[in-house]
Coordinates of C-alpha atoms in Angstrom, one line a residue:
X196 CA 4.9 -54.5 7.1
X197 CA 3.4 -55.1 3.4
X198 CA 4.8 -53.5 0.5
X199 CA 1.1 -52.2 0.2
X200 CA 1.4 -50.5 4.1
X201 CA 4.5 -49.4 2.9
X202 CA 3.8 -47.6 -0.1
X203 CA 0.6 -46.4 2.0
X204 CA 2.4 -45.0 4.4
X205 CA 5.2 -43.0 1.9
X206 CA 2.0 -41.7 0.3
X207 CA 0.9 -40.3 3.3
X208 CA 4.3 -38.8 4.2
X209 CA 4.5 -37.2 0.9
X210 CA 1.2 -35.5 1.2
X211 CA 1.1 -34.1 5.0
X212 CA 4.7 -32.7 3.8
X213 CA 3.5 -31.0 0.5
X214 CA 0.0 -29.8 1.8
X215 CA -0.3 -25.9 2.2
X216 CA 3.2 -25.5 0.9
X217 CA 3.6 -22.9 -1.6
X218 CA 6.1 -23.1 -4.7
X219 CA 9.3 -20.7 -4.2
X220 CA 8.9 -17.2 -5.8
X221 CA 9.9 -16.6 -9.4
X222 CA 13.4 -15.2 -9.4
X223 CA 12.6 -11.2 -10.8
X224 CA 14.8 -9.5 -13.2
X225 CA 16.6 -6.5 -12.0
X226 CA 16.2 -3.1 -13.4
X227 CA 18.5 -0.3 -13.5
X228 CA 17.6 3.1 -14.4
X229 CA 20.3 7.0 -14.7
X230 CA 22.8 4.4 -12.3
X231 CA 19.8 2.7 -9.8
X232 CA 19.7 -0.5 -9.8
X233 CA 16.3 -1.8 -8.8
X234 CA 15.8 -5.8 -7.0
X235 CA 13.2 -7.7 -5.5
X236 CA 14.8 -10.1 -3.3
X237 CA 11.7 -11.9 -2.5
X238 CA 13.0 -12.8 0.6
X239 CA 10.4 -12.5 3.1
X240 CA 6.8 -14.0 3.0
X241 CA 5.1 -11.5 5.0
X242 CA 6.4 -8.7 3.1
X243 CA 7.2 -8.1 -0.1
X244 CA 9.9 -4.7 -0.9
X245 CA 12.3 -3.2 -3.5
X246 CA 15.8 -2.3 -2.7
X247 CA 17.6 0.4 -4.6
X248 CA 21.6 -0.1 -5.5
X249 CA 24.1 2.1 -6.7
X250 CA 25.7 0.2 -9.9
X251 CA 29.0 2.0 -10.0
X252 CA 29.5 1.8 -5.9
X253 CA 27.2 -1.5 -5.1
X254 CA 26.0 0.5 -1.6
X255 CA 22.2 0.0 -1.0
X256 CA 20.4 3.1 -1.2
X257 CA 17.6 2.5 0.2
X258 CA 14.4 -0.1 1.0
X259 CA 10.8 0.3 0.7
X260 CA 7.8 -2.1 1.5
X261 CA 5.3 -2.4 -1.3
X262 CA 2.8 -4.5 0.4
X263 CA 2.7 -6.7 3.4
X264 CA 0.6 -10.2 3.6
X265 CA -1.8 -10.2 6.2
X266 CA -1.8 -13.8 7.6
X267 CA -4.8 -15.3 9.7
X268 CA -3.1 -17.9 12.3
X269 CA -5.8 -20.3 11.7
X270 CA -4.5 -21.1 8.1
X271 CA -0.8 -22.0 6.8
X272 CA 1.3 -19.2 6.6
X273 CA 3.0 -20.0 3.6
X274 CA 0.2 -20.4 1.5
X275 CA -0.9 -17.0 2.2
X276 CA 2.6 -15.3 0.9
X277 CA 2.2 -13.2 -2.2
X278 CA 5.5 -11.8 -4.0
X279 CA 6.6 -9.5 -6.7
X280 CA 6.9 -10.8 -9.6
X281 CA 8.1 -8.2 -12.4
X282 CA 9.7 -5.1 -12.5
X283 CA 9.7 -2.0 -15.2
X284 CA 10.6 1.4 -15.4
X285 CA 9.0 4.2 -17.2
X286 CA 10.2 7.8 -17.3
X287 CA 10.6 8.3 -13.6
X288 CA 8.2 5.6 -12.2
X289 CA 8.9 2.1 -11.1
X290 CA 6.2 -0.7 -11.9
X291 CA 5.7 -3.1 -9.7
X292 CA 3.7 -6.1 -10.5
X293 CA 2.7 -8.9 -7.6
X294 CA 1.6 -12.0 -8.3
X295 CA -1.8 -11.6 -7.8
X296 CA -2.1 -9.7 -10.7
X297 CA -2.1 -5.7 -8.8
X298 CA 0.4 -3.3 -10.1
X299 CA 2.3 -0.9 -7.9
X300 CA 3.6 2.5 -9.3
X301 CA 6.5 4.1 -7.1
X302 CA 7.2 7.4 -7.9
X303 CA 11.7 7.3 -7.7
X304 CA 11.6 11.5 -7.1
X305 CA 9.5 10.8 -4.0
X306 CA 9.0 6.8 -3.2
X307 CA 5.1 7.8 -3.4
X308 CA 3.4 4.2 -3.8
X309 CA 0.0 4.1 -5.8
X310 CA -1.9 1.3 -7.5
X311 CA -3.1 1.2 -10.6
X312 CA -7.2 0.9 -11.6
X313 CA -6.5 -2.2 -13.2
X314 CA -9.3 -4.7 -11.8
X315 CA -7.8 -7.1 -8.8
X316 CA -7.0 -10.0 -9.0
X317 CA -9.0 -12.5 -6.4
X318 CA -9.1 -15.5 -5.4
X319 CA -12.7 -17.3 -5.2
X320 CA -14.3 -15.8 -2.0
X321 CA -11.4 -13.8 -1.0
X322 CA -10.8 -10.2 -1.5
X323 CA -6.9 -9.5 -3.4
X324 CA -6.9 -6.1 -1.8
X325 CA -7.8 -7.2 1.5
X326 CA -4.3 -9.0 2.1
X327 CA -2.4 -6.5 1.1
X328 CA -2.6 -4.1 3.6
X329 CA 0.6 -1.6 4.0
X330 CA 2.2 -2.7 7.9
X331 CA 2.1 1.2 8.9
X332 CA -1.8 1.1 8.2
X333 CA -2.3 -2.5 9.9
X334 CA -0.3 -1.5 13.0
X335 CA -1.9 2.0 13.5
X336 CA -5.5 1.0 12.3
X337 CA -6.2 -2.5 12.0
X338 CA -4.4 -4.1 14.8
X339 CA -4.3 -0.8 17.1
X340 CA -6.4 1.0 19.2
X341 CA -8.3 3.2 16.5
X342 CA -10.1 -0.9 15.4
X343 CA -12.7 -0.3 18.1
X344 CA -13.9 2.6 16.3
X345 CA -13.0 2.6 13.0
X346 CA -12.8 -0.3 10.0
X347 CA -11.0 0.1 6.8
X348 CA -12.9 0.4 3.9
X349 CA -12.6 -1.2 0.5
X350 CA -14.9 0.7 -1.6
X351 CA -12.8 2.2 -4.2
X352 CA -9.6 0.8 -5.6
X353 CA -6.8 2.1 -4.4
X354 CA -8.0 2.0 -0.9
X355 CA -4.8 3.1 0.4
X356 CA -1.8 5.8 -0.7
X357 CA 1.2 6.5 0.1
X358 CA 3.3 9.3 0.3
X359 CA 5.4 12.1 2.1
X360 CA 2.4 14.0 3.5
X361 CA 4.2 16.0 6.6
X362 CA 7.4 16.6 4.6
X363 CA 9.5 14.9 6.9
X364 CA 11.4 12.7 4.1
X365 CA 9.7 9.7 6.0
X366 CA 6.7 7.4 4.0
X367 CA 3.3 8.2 5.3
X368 CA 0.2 6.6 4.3
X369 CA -3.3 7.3 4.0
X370 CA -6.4 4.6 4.1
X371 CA -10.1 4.8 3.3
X372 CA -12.1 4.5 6.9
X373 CA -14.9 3.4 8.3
X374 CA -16.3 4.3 11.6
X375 CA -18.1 1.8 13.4
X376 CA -20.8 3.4 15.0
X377 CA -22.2 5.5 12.4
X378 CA -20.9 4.0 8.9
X379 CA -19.8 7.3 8.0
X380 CA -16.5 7.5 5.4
X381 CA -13.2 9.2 6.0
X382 CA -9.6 9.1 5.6
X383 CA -7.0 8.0 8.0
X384 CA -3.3 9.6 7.8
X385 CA -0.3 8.0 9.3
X386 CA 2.8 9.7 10.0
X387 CA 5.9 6.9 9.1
X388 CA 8.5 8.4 11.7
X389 CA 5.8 8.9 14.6
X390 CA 2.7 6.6 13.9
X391 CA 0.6 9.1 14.9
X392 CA -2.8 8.8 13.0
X393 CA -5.1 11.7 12.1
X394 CA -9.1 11.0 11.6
X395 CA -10.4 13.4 8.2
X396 CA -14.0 12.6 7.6
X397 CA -15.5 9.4 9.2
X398 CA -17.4 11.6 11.9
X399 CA -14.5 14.5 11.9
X400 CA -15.2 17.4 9.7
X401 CA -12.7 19.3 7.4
X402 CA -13.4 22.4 5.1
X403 CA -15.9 21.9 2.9
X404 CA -15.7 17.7 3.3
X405 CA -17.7 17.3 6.0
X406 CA -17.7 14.6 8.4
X407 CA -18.8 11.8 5.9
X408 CA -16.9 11.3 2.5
X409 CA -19.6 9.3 1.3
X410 CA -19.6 11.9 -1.7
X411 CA -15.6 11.3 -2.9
X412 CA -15.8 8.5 -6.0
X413 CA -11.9 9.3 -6.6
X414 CA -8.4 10.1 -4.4
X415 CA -5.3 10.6 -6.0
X416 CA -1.5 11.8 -4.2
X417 CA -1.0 15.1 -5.5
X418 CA 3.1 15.5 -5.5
X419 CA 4.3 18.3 -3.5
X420 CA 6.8 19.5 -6.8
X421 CA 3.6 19.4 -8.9
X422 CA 4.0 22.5 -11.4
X423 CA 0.8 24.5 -11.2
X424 CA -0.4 27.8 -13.2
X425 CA -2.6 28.8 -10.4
X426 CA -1.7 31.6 -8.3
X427 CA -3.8 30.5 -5.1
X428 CA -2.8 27.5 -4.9
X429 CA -0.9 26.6 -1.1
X430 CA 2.6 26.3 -0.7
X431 CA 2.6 22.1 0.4
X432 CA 5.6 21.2 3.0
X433 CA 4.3 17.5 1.5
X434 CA 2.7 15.7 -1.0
X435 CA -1.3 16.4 -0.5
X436 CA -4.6 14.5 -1.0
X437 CA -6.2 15.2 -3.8
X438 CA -10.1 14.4 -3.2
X439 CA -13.0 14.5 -6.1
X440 CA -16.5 13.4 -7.1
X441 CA -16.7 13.1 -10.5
X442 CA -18.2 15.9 -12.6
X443 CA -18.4 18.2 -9.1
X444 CA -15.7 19.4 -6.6
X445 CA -12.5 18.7 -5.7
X446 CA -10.2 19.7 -3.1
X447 CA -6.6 19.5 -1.5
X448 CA -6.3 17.8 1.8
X449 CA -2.5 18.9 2.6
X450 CA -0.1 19.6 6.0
X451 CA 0.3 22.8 6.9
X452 CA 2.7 21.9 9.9
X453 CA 0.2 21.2 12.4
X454 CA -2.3 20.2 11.3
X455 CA -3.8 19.1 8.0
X456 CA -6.4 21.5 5.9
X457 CA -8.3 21.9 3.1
X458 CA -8.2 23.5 -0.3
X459 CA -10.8 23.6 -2.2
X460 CA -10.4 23.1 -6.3
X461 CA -13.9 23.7 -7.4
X462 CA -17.8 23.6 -6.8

């Protein structure tokens, strides 16, 4: 063999073992805050979550998923990992920022996840948001039965919350929906402990909402411990839905342990 074919041949080598692979993660600092300390291992490619330590014991207190990489099987896997990348605290909310630019707020009191209005971050011709998809959402909508009827939809950032909505102490989460047949908007609840998902909007009607939330511009979790001067406002089990369109109504989309109902805020 030349030294040519040689140095050919290491060439090639090099390059089929370096295509599609992704650098490691950036090693994030911890954060402690009132005797937490807060890590993100970065230890998993298809789903990136914060564990919580007691500093004066060292026992784990708990783990949460932020946000889980959706990978297509026709592409390499490891190019399509996304991690955390920086941690902050502030008052009692964790900040979460991934790599791709999105930032996460966790509320510590109740582990509620939201994201914040900053613009995404995207690569060319792909959608941030779009691989970031919560695995409770994914399993229930995306990938289970409910996909033959219903799509998510992206139309207003955050598409998705999370949050405690049956006060059961277990992470739910809700997602903006699609249904198929008629294009008509709605929300989809999923129960953490049970999976079970509940259709509001998107051809079933609720209160005052109708079957179509084509109308809501803006969603927001509304914390079960939220102090409030209003005498008529419900007692919540959970955290609730909070549900606007600018300038107009809003409402209260909450569990009233059976079945979720509405409140409305104004006209």
């Amino acid at each position: 063999m030349t030294r040519f074919s040689v140095i050919f041949f290491a060439l090639a080598l090099l390059a089929e073992s370096s295509f599609g692979k992704r650098t490691p993660p950036a090693t994030v600092e911890p954060v402690i805050h009132e005797g937490v300390r807060y890590i993100a291992p970065n230890d998993d490619g298809r789903r990136a979550h914060i564990e919580a330590w007691d500093v004066q014991t060292n026992r784990k207190l708990w783990d949460l998923t932020v946000f889980t990489n959706r990978i297509d099987p026709k592409l390499e896997e490891d190019v399509q990992w996304f991690f955390i990348d920086k941690l902050g605290v502030h008052d009692e909310t964790l900040i979460v920022k991934s790599e791709r630019g999105i930032t996460y707020q966790i509320d510590l009191k109740t582990k509620a996840i939201t994201q914040s209005e900053a613009a995404w971050s995207a690569i060319p011709g792909v959608p941030a948001h779009r691989n970031e998809i919560p695995e409770l959402i994914e399993r229930a909508i995306t990938n289970g039965s409910l996909a033959k009827k219903y799509e998510l939809s992206y139309r207003m950032n955050p598409f998705y919350l999370r949050g405690d909505f049956d006060g059961d102490s277990k992470i739910d989460a809700a997602a903006l929906v699609k249904e198929r047949s008629t294009g008509k908007l709605g929300i989809a609840i999923v129960h953490g402990s049970t999976g079970k998902v509940t259709i509001l909007g998107a051809g079933t009607a609720i209160g005052n909402g109708g079957d179509d939330f084509e109308w809501m511009d803006s969603w927001r979790i509304h914390a079960r411990d939220h102090a409030t001067d209003e005498t008529s406002a419900p007692k919540l089990r959970g955290d609730a839905l909070l549900v606007s369109k600018s300038e107009a109504a809003s409402a209260l989309i909450y569990w009233n342990g059976k079945r979720y109902v509405w409140s409305q805020h104004g006209d």
